[in-house]
PDB file of C-alpha atoms in Angstrom:
ATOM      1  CA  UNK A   1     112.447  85.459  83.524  1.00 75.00           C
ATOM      2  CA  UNK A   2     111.886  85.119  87.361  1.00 73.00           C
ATOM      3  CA  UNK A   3     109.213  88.037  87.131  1.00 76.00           C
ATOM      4  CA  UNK A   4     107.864  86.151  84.133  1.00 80.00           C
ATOM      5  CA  UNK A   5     107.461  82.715  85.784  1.00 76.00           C
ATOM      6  CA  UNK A   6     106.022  84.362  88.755  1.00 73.00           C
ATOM      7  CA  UNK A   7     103.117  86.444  86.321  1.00 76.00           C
ATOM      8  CA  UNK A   8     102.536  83.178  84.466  1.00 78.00           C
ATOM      9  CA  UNK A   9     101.906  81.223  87.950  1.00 72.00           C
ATOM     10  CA  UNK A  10      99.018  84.111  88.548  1.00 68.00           C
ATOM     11  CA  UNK A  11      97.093  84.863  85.923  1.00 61.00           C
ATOM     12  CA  UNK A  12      95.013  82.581  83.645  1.00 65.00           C
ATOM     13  CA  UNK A  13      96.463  82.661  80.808  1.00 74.00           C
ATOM     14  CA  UNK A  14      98.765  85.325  79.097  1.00 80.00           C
ATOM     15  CA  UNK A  15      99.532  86.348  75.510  1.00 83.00           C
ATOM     16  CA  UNK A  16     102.991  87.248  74.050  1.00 85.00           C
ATOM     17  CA  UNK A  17     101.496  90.406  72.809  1.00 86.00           C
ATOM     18  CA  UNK A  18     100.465  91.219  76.310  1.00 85.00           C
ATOM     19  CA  UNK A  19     103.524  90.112  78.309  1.00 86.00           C
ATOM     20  CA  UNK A  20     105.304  92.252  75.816  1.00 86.00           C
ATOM     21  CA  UNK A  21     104.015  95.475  75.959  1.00 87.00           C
ATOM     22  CA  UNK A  22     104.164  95.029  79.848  1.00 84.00           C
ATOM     23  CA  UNK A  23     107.315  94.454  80.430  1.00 84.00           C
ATOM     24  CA  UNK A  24     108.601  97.189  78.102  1.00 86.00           C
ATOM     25  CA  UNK A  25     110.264  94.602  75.329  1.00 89.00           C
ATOM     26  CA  UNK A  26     109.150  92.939  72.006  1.00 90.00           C
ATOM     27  CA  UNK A  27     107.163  89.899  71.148  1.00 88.00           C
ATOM     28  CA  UNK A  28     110.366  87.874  70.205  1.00 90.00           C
ATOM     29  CA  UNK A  29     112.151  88.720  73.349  1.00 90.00           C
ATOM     30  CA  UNK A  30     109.186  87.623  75.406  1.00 87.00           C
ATOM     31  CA  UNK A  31     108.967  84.075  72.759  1.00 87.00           C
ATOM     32  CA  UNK A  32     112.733  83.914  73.425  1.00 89.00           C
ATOM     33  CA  UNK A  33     112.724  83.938  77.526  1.00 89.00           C
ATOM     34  CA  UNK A  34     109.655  81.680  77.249  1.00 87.00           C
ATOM     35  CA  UNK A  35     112.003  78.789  75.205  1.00 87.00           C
ATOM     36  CA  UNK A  36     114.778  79.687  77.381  1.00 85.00           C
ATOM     37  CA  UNK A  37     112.476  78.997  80.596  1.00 82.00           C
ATOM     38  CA  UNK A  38     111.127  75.683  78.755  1.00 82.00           C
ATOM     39  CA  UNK A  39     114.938  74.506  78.165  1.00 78.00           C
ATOM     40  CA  UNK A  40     115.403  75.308  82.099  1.00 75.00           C
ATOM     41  CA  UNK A  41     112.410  72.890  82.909  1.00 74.00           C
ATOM     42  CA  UNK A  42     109.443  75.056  83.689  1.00 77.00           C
ATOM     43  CA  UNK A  43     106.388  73.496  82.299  1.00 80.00           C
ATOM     44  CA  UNK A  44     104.903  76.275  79.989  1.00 80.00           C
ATOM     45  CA  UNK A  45     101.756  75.461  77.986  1.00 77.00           C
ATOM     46  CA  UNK A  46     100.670  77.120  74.922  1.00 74.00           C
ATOM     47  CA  UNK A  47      97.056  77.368  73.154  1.00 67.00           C
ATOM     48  CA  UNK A  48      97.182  77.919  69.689  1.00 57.00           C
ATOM     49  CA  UNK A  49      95.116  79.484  67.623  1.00 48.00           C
ATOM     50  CA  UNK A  50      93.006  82.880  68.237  1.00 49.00           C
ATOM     51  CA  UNK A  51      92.472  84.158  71.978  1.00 49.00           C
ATOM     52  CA  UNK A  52      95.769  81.387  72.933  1.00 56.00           C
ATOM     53  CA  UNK A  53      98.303  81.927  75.589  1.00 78.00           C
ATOM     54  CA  UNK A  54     100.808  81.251  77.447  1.00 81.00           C
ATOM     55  CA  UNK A  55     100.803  79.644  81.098  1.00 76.00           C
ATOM     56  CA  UNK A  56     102.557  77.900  83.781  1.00 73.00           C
ATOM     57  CA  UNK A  57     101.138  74.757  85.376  1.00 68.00           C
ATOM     58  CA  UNK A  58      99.266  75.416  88.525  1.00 62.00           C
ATOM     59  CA  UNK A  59     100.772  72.723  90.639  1.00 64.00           C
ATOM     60  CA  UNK A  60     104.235  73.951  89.653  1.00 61.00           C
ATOM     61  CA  UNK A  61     106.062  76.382  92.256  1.00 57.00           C
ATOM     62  CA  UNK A  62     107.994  79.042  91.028  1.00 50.00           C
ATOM     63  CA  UNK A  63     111.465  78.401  93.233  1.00 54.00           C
ATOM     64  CA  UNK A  64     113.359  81.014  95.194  1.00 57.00           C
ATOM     65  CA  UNK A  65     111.898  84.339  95.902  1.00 60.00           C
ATOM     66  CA  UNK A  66     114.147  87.470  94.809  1.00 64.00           C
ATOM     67  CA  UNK A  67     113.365  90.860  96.834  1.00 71.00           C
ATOM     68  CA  UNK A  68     114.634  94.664  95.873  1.00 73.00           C
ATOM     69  CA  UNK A  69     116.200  96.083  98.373  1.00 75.00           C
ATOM     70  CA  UNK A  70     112.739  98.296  99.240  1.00 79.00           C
ATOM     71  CA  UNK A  71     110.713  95.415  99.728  1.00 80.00           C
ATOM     72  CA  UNK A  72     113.401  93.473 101.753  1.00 81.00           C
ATOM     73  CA  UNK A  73     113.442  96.639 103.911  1.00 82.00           C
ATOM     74  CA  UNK A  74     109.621  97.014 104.497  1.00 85.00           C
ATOM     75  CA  UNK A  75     109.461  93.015 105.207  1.00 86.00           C
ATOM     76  CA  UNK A  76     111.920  93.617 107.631  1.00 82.00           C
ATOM     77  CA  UNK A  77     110.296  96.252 109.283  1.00 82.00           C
ATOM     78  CA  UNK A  78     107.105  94.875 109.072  1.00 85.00           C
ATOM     79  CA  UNK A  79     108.887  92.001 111.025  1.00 83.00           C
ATOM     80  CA  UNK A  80     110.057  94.225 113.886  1.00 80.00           C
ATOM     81  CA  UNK A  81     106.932  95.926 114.473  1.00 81.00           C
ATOM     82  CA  UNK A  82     105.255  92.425 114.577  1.00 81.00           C
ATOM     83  CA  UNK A  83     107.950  91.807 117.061  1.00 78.00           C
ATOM     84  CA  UNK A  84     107.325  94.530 118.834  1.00 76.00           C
ATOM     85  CA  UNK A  85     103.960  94.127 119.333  1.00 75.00           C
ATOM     86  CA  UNK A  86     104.779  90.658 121.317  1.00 70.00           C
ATOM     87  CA  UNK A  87     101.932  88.899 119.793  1.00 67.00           C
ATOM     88  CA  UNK A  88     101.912  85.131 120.737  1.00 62.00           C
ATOM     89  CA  UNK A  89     100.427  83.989 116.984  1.00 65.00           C
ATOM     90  CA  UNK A  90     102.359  83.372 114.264  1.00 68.00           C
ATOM     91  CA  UNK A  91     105.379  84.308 115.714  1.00 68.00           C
ATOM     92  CA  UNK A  92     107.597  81.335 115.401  1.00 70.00           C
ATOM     93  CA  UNK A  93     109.526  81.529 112.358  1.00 74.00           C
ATOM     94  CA  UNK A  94     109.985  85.360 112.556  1.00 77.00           C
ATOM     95  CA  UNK A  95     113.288  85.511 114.278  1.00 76.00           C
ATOM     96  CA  UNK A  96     114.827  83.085 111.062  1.00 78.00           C
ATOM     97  CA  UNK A  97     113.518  84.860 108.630  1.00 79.00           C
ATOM     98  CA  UNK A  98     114.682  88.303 109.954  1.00 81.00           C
ATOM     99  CA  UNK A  99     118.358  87.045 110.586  1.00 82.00           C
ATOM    100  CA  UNK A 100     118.085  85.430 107.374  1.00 79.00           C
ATOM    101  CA  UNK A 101     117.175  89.172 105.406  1.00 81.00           C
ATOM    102  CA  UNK A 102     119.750  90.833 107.858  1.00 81.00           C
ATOM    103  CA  UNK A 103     122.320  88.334 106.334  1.00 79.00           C
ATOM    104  CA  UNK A 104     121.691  89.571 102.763  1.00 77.00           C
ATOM    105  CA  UNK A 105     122.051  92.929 103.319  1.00 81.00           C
ATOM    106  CA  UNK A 106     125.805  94.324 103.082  1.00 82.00           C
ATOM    107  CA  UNK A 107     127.169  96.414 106.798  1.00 84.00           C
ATOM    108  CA  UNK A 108     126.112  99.800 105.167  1.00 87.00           C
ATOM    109  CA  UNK A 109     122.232  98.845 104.419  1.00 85.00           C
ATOM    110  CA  UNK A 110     122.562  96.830 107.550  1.00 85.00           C
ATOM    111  CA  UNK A 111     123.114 100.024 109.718  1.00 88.00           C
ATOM    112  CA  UNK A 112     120.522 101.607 107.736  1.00 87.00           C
ATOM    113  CA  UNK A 113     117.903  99.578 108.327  1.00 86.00           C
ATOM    114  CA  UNK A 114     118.413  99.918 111.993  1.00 88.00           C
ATOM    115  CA  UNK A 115     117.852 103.360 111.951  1.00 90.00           C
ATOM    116  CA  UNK A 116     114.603 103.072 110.195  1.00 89.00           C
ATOM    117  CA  UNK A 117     113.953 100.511 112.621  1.00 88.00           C
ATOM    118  CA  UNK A 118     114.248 102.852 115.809  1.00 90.00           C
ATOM    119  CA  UNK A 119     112.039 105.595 113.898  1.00 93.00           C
ATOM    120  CA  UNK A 120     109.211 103.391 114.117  1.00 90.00           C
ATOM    121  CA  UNK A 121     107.729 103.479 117.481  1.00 89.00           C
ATOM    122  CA  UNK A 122     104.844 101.234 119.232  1.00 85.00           C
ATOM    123  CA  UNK A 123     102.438 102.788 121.399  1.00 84.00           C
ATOM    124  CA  UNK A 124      99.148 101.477 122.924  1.00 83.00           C
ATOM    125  CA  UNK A 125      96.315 100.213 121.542  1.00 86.00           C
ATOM    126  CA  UNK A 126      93.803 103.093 119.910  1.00 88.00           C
ATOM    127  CA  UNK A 127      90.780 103.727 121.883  1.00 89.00           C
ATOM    128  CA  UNK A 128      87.649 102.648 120.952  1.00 91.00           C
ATOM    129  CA  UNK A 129      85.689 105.805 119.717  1.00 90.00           C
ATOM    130  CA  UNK A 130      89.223 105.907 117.330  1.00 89.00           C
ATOM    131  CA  UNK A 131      88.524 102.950 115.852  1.00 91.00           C
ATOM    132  CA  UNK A 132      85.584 103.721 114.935  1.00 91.00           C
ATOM    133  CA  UNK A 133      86.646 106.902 112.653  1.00 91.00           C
ATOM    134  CA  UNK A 134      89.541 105.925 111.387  1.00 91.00           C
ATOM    135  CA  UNK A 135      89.656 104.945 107.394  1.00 88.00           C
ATOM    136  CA  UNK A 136      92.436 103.906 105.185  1.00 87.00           C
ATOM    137  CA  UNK A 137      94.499 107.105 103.866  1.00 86.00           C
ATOM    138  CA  UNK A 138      94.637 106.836 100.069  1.00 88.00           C
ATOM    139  CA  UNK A 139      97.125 104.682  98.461  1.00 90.00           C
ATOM    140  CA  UNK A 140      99.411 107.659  97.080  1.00 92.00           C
ATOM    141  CA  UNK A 141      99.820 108.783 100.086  1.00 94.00           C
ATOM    142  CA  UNK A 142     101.174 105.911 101.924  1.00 93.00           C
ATOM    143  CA  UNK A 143     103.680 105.620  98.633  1.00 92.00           C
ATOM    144  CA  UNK A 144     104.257 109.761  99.463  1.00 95.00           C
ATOM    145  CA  UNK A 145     104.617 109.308 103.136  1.00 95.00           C
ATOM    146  CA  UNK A 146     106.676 106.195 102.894  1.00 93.00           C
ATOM    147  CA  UNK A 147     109.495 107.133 100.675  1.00 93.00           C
ATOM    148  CA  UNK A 148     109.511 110.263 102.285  1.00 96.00           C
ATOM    149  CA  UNK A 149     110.103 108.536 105.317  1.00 95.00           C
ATOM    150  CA  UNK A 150     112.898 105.980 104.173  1.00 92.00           C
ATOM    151  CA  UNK A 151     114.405 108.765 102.097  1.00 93.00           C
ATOM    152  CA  UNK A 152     114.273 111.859 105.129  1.00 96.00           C
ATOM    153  CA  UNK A 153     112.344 113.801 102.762  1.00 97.00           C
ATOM    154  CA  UNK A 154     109.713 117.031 103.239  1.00 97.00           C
ATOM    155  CA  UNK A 155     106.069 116.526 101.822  1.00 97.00           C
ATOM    156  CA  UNK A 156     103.395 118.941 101.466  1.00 98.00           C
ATOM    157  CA  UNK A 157     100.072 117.790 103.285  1.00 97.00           C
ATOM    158  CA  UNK A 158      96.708 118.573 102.994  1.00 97.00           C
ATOM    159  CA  UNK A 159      95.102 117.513 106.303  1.00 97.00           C
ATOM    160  CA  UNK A 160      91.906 117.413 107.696  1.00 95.00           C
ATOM    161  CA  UNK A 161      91.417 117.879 111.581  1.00 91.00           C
ATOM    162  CA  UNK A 162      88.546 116.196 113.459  1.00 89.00           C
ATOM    163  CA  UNK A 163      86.584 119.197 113.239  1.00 91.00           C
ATOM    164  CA  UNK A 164      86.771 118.695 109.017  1.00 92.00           C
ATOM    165  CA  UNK A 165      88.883 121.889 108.969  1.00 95.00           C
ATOM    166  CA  UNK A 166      91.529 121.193 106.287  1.00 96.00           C
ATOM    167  CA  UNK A 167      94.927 122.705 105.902  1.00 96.00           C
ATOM    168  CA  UNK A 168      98.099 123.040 104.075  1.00 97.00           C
ATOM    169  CA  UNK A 169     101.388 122.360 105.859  1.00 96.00           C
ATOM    170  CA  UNK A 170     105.256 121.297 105.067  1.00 98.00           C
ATOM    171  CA  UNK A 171     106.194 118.921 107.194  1.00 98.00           C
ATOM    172  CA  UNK A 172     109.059 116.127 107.650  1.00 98.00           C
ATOM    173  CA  UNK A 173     108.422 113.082 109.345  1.00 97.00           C
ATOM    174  CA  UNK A 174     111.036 111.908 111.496  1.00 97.00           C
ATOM    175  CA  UNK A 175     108.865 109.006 113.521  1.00 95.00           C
ATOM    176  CA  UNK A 176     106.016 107.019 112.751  1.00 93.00           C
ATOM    177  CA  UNK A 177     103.723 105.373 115.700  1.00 91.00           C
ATOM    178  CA  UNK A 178     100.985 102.830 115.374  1.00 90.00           C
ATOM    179  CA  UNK A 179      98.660 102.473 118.522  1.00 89.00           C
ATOM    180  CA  UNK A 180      97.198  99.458 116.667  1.00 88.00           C
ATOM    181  CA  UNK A 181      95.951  99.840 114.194  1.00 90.00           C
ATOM    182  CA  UNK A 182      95.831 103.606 113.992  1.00 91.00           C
ATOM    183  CA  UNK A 183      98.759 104.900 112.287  1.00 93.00           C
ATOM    184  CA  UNK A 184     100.678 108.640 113.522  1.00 94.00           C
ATOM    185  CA  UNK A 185     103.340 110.724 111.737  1.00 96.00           C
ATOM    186  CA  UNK A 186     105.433 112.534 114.807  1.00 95.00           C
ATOM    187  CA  UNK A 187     106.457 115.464 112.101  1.00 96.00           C
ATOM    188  CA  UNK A 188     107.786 119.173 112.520  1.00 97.00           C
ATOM    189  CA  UNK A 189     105.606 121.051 110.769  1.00 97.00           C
ATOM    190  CA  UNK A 190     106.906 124.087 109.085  1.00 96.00           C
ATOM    191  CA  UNK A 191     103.323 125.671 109.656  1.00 93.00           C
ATOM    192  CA  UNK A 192     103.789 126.128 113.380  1.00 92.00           C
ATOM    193  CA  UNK A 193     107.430 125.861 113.180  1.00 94.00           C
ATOM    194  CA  UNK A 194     107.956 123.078 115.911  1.00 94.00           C
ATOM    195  CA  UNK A 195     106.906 119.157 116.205  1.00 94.00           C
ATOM    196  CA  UNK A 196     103.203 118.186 115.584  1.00 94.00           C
ATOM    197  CA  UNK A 197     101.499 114.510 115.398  1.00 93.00           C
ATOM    198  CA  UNK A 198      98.966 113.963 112.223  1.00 95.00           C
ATOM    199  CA  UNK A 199      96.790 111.100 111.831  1.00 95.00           C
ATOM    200  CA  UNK A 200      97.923 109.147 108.810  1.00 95.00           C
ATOM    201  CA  UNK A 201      94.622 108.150 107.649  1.00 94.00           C
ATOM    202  CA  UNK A 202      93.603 112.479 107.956  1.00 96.00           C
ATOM    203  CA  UNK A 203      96.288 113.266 105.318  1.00 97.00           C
ATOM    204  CA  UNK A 204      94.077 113.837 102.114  1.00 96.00           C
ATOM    205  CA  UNK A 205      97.442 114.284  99.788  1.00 96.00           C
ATOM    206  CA  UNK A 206     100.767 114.258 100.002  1.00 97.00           C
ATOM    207  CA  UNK A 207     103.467 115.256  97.366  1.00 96.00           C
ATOM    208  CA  UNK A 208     107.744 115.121  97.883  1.00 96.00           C
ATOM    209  CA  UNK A 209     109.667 118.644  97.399  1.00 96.00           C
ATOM    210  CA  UNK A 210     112.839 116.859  96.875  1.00 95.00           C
ATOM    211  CA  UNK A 211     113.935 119.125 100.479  1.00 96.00           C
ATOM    212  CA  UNK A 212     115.713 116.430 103.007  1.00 96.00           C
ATOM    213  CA  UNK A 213     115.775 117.204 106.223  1.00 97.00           C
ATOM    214  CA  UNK A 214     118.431 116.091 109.676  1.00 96.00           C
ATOM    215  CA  UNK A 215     116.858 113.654 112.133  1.00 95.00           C
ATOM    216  CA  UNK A 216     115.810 115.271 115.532  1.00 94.00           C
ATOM    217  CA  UNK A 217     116.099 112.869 118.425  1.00 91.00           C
ATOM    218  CA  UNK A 218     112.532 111.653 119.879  1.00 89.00           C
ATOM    219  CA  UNK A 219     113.103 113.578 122.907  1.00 90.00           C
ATOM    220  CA  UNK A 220     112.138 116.761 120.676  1.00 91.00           C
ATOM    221  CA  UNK A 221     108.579 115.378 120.033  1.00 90.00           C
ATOM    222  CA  UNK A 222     108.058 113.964 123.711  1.00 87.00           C
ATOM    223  CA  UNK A 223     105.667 117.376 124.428  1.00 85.00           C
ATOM    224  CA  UNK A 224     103.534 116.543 121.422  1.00 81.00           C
ATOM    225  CA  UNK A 225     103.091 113.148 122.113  1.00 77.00           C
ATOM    226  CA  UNK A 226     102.077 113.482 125.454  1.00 80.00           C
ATOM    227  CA  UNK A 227      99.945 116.255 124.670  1.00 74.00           C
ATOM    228  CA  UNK A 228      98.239 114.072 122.113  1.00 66.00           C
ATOM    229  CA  UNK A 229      97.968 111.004 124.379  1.00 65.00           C
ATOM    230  CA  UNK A 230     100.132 109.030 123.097  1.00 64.00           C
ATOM    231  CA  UNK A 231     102.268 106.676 124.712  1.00 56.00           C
ATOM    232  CA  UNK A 232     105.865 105.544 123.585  1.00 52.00           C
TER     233      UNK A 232
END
């Protein structure tokens, strides 16, 4: 019902059909929540008749916001690199809302988050000349490379070099640096057998093999990075 009274807030108006075959459930189950919602005091309007809906006054908020435990995580995260990127704007409330997400997470998750924490690392700005030639990596890939990420999971890449050469590697990435706002996956690559950096946005695809791999400590990539110019 949360998920509902948030949709209705956004869109224009909604039919029951509509709401029903999104969420996976039937018309009466969707007229059902809707009464239930009423009876709890949200202000639901209805237009009869053909091409009607259903939807919730504009100027009424929605109440508490729920997150999964994934989004919690990358709001978190998204928090710390913020953080750790010691801008001066925006800045102020940060600190409550991160102790107040830390709160809701149990010891175990706790700890967990820390560790994906300390596998993101902050480098220096990009350089000019990369600025110019970077462009955003395709949306399936950031949902590849992310759970594989969180999850310590292999992907199979197809990456293009500077040069436009493209290959096909196996790799598992253990760190990921932004020198702002150029994104880098510190990887070993099964290819050449030993740690490599790859330019998010150069990763054409991306696919899981369900293979999990053990974290290596940063010290293993420090070669790469330096030999890429990139700065911890």
């Amino acid at each position: 019902m949360e998920m509902l009274a948030v949709q209705l807030k956004q869109e224009e108006l909604c039919t029951v059909k509509d709401l029903a075959l999104q969420h996976g459930v039937s018309e009466r189950t969707i007229t059902r929540d809707l009464q239930l919602m009423r009876e709890q005091g949200l202000p639901i309007d209805a237009d009869r008749g053909r091409g009607g809906g259903v939807r919730l006054d504009r100027n009424w908020g929605v109440g508490r916001m729920n997150l999964a435990y994934p989004e919690a995580v990358d709001l978190l995260i998204s928090i710390a690199v913020a953080e750790q990127m010691d801008s001066p704007m925006f800045l102020a409330s940060l600190g409550s809302v991160r102790r107040q997400l830390v709160a809701s997470f149990s010891p175990e998750k706790r700890h967990k988050v820390n560790r994906l924490k300390a596998r993101i690392l902050i480098g220096s700005t990009a350089s000019t000349y990369v600025q110019r030639t970077i462009n955003p990596p395709p949306k399936h890939v950031v949902q590849a490379l992310h759970q594989a990420f969180i999850d310590q999971g292999s992907l199979v890449i197809k990456y293009q070099r500077e040069d436009l050469a493209e290959s096909k590697r196996t790799i598992e990435p253990h760190y990921l640096m932004l020198n702002y706002p150029v994104w880098y996956v510190i990887a070993f690559d099964h290819l050449r057998n030993g740690p490599r950096t790859f330019r998010a946005d150069r990763i054409l695809s991306a696919d899981m093999t369900g293979e999990h791999f053990r974290l290596l400590p940063k010290e293993e990539f420090q070669e790469t990075l330096d030999r890429n110019g990139l700065l911890i």
